[in-house]
CSV table of C-alpha atoms in Angstrom, one decimal:
chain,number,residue,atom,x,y,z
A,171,UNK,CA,87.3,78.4,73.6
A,172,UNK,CA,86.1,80.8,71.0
A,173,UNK,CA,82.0,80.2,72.4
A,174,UNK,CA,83.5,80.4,75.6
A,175,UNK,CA,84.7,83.8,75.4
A,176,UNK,CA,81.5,84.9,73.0
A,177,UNK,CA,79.9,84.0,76.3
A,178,UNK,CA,82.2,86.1,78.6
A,179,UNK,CA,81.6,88.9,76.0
A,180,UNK,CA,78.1,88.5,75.5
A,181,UNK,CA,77.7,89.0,80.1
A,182,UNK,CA,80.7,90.6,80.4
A,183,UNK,CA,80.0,93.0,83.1
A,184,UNK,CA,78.6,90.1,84.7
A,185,UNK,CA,82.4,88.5,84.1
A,186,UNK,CA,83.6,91.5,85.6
A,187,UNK,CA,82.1,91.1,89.2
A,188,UNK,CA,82.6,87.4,89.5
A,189,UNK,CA,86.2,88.3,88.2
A,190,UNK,CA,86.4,91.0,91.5
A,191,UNK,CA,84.4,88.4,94.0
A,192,UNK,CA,87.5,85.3,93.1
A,193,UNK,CA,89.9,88.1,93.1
A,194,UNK,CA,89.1,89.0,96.3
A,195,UNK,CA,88.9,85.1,97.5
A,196,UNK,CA,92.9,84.8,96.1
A,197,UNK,CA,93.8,88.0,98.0
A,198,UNK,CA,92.2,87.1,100.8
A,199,UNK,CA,94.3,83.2,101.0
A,200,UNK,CA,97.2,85.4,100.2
A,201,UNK,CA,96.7,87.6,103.2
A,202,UNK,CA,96.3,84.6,105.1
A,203,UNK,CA,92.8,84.8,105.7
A,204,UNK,CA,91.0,82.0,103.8
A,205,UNK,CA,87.5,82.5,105.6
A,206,UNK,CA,87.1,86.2,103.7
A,207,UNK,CA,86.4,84.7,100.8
A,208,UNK,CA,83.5,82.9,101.7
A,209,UNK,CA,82.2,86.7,102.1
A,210,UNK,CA,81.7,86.9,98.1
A,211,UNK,CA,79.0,83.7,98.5
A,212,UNK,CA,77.0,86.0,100.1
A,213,UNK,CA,77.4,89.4,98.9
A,214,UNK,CA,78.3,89.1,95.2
A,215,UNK,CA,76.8,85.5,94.2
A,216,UNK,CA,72.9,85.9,94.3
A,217,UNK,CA,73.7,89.3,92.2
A,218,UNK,CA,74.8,87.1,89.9
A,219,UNK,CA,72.4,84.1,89.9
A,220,UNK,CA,69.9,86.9,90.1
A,221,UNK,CA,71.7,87.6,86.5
A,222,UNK,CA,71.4,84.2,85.2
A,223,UNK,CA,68.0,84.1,86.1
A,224,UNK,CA,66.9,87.5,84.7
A,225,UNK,CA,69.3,86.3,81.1
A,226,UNK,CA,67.4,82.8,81.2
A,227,UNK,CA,63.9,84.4,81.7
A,228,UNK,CA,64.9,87.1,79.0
A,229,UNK,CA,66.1,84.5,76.4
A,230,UNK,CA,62.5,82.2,77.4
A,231,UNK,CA,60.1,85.2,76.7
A,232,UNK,CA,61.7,85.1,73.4
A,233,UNK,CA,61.3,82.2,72.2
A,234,UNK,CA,58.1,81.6,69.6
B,136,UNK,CA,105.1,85.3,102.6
B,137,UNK,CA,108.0,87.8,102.8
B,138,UNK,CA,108.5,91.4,101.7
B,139,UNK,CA,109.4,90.8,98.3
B,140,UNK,CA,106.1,88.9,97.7
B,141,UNK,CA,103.9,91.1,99.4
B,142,UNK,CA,105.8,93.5,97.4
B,143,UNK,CA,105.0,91.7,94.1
B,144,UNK,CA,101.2,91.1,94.9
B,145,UNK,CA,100.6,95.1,95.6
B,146,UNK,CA,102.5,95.7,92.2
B,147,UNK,CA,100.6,93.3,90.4
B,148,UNK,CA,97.5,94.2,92.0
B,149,UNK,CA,97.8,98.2,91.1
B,150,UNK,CA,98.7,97.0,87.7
B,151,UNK,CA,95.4,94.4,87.2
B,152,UNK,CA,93.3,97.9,88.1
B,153,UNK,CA,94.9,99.7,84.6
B,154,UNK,CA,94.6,96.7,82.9
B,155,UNK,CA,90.7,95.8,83.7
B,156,UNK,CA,89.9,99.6,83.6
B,157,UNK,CA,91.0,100.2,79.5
B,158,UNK,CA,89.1,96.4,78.8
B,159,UNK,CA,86.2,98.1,80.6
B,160,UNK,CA,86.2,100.9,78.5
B,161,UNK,CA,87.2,99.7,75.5
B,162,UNK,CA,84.2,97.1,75.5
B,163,UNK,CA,81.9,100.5,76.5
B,164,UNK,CA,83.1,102.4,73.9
B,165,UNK,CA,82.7,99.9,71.4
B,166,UNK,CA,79.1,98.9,72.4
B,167,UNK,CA,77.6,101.8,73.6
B,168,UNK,CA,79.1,104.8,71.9
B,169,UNK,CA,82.0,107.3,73.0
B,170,UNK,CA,79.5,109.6,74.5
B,171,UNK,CA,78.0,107.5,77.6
B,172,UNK,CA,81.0,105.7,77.9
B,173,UNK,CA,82.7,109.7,78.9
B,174,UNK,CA,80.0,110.2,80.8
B,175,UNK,CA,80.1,107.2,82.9
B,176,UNK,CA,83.9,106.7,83.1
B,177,UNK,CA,84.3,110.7,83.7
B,178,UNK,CA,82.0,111.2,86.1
B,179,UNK,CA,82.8,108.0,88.4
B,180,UNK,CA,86.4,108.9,87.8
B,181,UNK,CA,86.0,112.6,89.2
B,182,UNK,CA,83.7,111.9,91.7
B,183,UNK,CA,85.5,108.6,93.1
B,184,UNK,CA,89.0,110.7,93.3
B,185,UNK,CA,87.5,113.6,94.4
B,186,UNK,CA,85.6,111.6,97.2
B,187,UNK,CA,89.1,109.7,98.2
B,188,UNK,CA,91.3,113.0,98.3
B,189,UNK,CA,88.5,114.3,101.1
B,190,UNK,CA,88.5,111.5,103.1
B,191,UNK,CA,92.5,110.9,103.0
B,192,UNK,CA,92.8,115.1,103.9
B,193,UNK,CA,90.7,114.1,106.3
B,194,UNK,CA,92.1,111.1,108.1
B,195,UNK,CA,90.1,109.0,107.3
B,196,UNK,CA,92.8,106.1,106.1
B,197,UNK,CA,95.8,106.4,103.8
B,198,UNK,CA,97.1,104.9,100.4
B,199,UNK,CA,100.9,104.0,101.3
B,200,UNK,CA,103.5,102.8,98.6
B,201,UNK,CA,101.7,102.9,95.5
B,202,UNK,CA,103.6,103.1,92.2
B,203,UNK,CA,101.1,106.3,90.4
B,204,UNK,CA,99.5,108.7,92.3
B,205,UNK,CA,96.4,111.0,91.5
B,206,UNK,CA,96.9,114.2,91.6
B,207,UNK,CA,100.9,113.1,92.0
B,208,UNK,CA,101.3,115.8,94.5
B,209,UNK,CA,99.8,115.4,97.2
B,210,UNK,CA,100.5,111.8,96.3
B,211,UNK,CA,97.6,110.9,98.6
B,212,UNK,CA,95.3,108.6,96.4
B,213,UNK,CA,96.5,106.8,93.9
B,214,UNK,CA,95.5,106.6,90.2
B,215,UNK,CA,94.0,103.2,90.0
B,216,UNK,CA,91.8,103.3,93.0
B,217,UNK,CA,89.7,105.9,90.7
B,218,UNK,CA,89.9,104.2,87.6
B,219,UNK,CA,89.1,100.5,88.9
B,220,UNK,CA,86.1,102.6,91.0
B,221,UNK,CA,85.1,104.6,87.5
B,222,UNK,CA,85.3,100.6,86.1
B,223,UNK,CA,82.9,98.9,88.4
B,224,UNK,CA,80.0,101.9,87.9
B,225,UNK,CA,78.8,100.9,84.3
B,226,UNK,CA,79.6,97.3,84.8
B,227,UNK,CA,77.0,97.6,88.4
B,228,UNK,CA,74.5,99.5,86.2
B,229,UNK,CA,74.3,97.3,83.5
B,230,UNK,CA,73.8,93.9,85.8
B,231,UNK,CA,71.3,95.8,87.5
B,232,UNK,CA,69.4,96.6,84.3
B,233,UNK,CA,69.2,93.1,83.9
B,234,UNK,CA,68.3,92.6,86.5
B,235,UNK,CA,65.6,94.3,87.3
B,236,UNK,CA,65.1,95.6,83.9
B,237,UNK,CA,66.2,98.7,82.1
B,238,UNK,CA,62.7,100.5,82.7
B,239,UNK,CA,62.7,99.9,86.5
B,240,UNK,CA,62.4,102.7,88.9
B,241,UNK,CA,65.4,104.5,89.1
B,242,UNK,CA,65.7,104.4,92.5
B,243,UNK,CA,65.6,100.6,92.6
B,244,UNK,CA,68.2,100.7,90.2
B,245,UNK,CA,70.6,102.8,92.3
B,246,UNK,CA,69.9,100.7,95.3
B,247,UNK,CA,70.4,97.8,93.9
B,248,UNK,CA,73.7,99.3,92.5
B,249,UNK,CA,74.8,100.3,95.9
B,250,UNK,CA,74.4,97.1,97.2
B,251,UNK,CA,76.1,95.0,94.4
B,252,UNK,CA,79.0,97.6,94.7
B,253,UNK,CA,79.2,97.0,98.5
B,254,UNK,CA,79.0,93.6,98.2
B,255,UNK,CA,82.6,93.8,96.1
B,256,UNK,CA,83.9,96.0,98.4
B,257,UNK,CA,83.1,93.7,101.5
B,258,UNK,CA,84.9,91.0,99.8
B,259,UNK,CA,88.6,93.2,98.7
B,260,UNK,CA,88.6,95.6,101.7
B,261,UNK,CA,89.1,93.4,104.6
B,262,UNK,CA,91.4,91.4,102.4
B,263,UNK,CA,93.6,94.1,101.1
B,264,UNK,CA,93.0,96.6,103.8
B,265,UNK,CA,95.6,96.4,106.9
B,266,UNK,CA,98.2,93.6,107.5
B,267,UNK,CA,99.8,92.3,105.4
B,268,UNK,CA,98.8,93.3,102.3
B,269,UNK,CA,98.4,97.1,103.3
B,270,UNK,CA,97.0,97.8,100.0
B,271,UNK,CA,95.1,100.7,102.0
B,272,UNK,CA,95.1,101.6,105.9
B,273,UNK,CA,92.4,102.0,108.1
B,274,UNK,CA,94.5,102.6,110.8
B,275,UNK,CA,97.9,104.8,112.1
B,276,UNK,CA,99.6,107.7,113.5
B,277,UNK,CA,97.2,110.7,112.8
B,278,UNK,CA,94.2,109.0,111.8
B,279,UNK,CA,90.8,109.4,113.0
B,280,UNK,CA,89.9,106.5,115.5
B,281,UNK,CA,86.7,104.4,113.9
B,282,UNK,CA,83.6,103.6,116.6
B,283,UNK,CA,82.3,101.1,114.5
B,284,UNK,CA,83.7,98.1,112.8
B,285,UNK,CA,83.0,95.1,110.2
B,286,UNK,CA,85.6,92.8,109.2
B,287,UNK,CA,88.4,95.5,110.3
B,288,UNK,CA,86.9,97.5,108.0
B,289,UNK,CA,85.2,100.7,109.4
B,290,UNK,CA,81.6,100.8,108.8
B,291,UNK,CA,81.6,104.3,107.7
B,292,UNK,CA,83.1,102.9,104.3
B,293,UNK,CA,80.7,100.4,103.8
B,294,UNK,CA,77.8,103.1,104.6
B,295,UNK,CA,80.0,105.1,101.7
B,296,UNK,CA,79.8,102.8,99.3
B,297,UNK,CA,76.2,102.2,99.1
B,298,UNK,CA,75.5,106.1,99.0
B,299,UNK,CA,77.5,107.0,97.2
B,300,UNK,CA,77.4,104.8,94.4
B,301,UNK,CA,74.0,104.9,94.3
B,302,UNK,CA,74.1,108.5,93.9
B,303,UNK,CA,76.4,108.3,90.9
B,304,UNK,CA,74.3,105.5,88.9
B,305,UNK,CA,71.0,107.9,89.7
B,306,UNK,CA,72.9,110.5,88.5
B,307,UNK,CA,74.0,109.2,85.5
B,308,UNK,CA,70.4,107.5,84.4
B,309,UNK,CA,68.6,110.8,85.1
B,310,UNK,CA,71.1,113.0,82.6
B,311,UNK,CA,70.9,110.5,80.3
B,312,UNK,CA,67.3,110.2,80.5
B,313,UNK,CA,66.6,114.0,80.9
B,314,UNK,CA,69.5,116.1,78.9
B,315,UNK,CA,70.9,115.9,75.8
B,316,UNK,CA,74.2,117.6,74.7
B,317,UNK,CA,76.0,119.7,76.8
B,318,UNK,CA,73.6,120.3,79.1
B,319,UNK,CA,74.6,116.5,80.3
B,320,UNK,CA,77.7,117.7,81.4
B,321,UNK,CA,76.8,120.9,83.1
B,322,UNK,CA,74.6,118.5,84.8
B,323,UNK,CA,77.2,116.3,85.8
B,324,UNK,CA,78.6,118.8,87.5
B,325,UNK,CA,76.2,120.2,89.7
B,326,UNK,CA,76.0,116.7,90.9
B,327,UNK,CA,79.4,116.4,91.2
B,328,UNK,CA,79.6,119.5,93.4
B,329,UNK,CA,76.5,118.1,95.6
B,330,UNK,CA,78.3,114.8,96.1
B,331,UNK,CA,81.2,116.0,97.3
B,332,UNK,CA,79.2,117.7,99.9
B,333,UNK,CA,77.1,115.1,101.0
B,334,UNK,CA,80.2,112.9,101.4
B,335,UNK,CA,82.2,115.8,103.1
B,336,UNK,CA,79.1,115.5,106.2
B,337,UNK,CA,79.0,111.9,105.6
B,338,UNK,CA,82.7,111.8,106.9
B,339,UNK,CA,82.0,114.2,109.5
B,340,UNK,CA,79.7,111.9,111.4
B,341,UNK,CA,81.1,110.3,114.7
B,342,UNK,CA,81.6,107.1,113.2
């Protein structure tokens, strides 16, 4: 738990937009429109993939 | 779901936008210093709520039953929309720095902050916007009719999102780049004052 949220602390603002793209997907089954949420796959998701990547790519060129 | 419910989920919603706005700013202030975390979080604040009072004296749509309004006469946009919208500018800026890297153009950097902004908004609006939750309307008696529509959602705002964002993270990279000190501020708001004119012809398109 505690390396779990060093993680979510380390990206957070990362945390935050997935946090707004599956807040989105409960309001939108709550609103009784399910198919909204799959939206988010393709306007929020490759931002963050694009993320991981740049982080992996970051933490590769760093390595000796 | 019944009134009471719907009732709940608007309460708890406006409530979630405080709550992630102070963790947003309390993780800024702590990493990056009390002075760009002002900047940011004052200048998306102002602009956002400045932006939204226009376009709801306007007609443009309208913010019914929320529990804090600001300015709290004329309670016409609420409190949180600004805040969660003065939230989402540095955490947008700093995925894009990832991203694409802190030294990257800055116009790259705005786009691509546009975009990731829209790309939120595109997934809450048409959720929250209209029936049932009514969060916001885009619709009603003494509204401005919308040409052009995505999702229910009139494409003006998406178009509005993108600019405008993208003008604020520019904004914000250049005076930090460029000023120091006060001058930052005055700075701030000559922008401010230039983007609440672009958005006031924006809005006056026939959308």
């Amino acid at each position: 738990m505690k390396r779990f949220l060093a993680r979510i602390d380390e990206h957070f603002e990362c945390a935050f937009l997935a946090h707004c793209w599956l807040s989105g997907e409960v309001l939108a089954i709550l609103a009784g429109r399910p198919a909204l949420g799959a939206i988010g796959a393709i306007t929020v998701l490759p931002v963050l993939v694009a993320y991981a990547v740049s982080v992996r790519r970051g933490a590769r060129a760093q390595q000796p | 779901m019944d009134a009471v419910e719907l009732a709940w989920i608007r309460r708890l919603y406006e409530i979630g936008l405080f709550v992630l706005f102070l963790v947003v700013v309390a993780r800024s202030w702590k990493r990056r210093g009390a002075g760009v975390t002002s900047r940011e979080i004052v200048f998306g604040f102002l602009l956002s709520q400045s932006v939204e009072l226009l376009a709801v004296g306007f007609g443009r749509y309208r913010y019914p039953d929320w529990l804090l309004y600001f300015p709290p006469w004329p309670a016409w946009v609420p409190l949180g929309i600004g805040l969660a919208w003065a939230a989402i500018v540095p955490c947008v800026m700093r995925v894009s720095e990832t991203i694409l890297g802190r030294d990257a153009p800055p116009w790259r950097l705005a786009l691509l902050d546009g975009l990731t902004a829209v790309g939120i908004d595109l997934v809450l609006d048409p959720a929250v916007s209209g029936e049932p939750l009514r969060m916001w309307l885009w619709r009603g008696e003494g509204m401005v009719p919308y040409r052009f529509w995505l999702l229910d959602v009139p494409v003006f705002n998406f178009v509005g999102w993108v600019a405008l964002v993208g003008a604020c993270t520019w904004q914000l990279r250049w005076t930090e780049r460029s000023k120091v000190g006060a001058e930052r501020w005055k700075w701030l708001g000559v922008f401010l004052a230039a983007d609440l004119a672009i958005a006031l012809a924006i809005m006056m398109l026939p959308w």
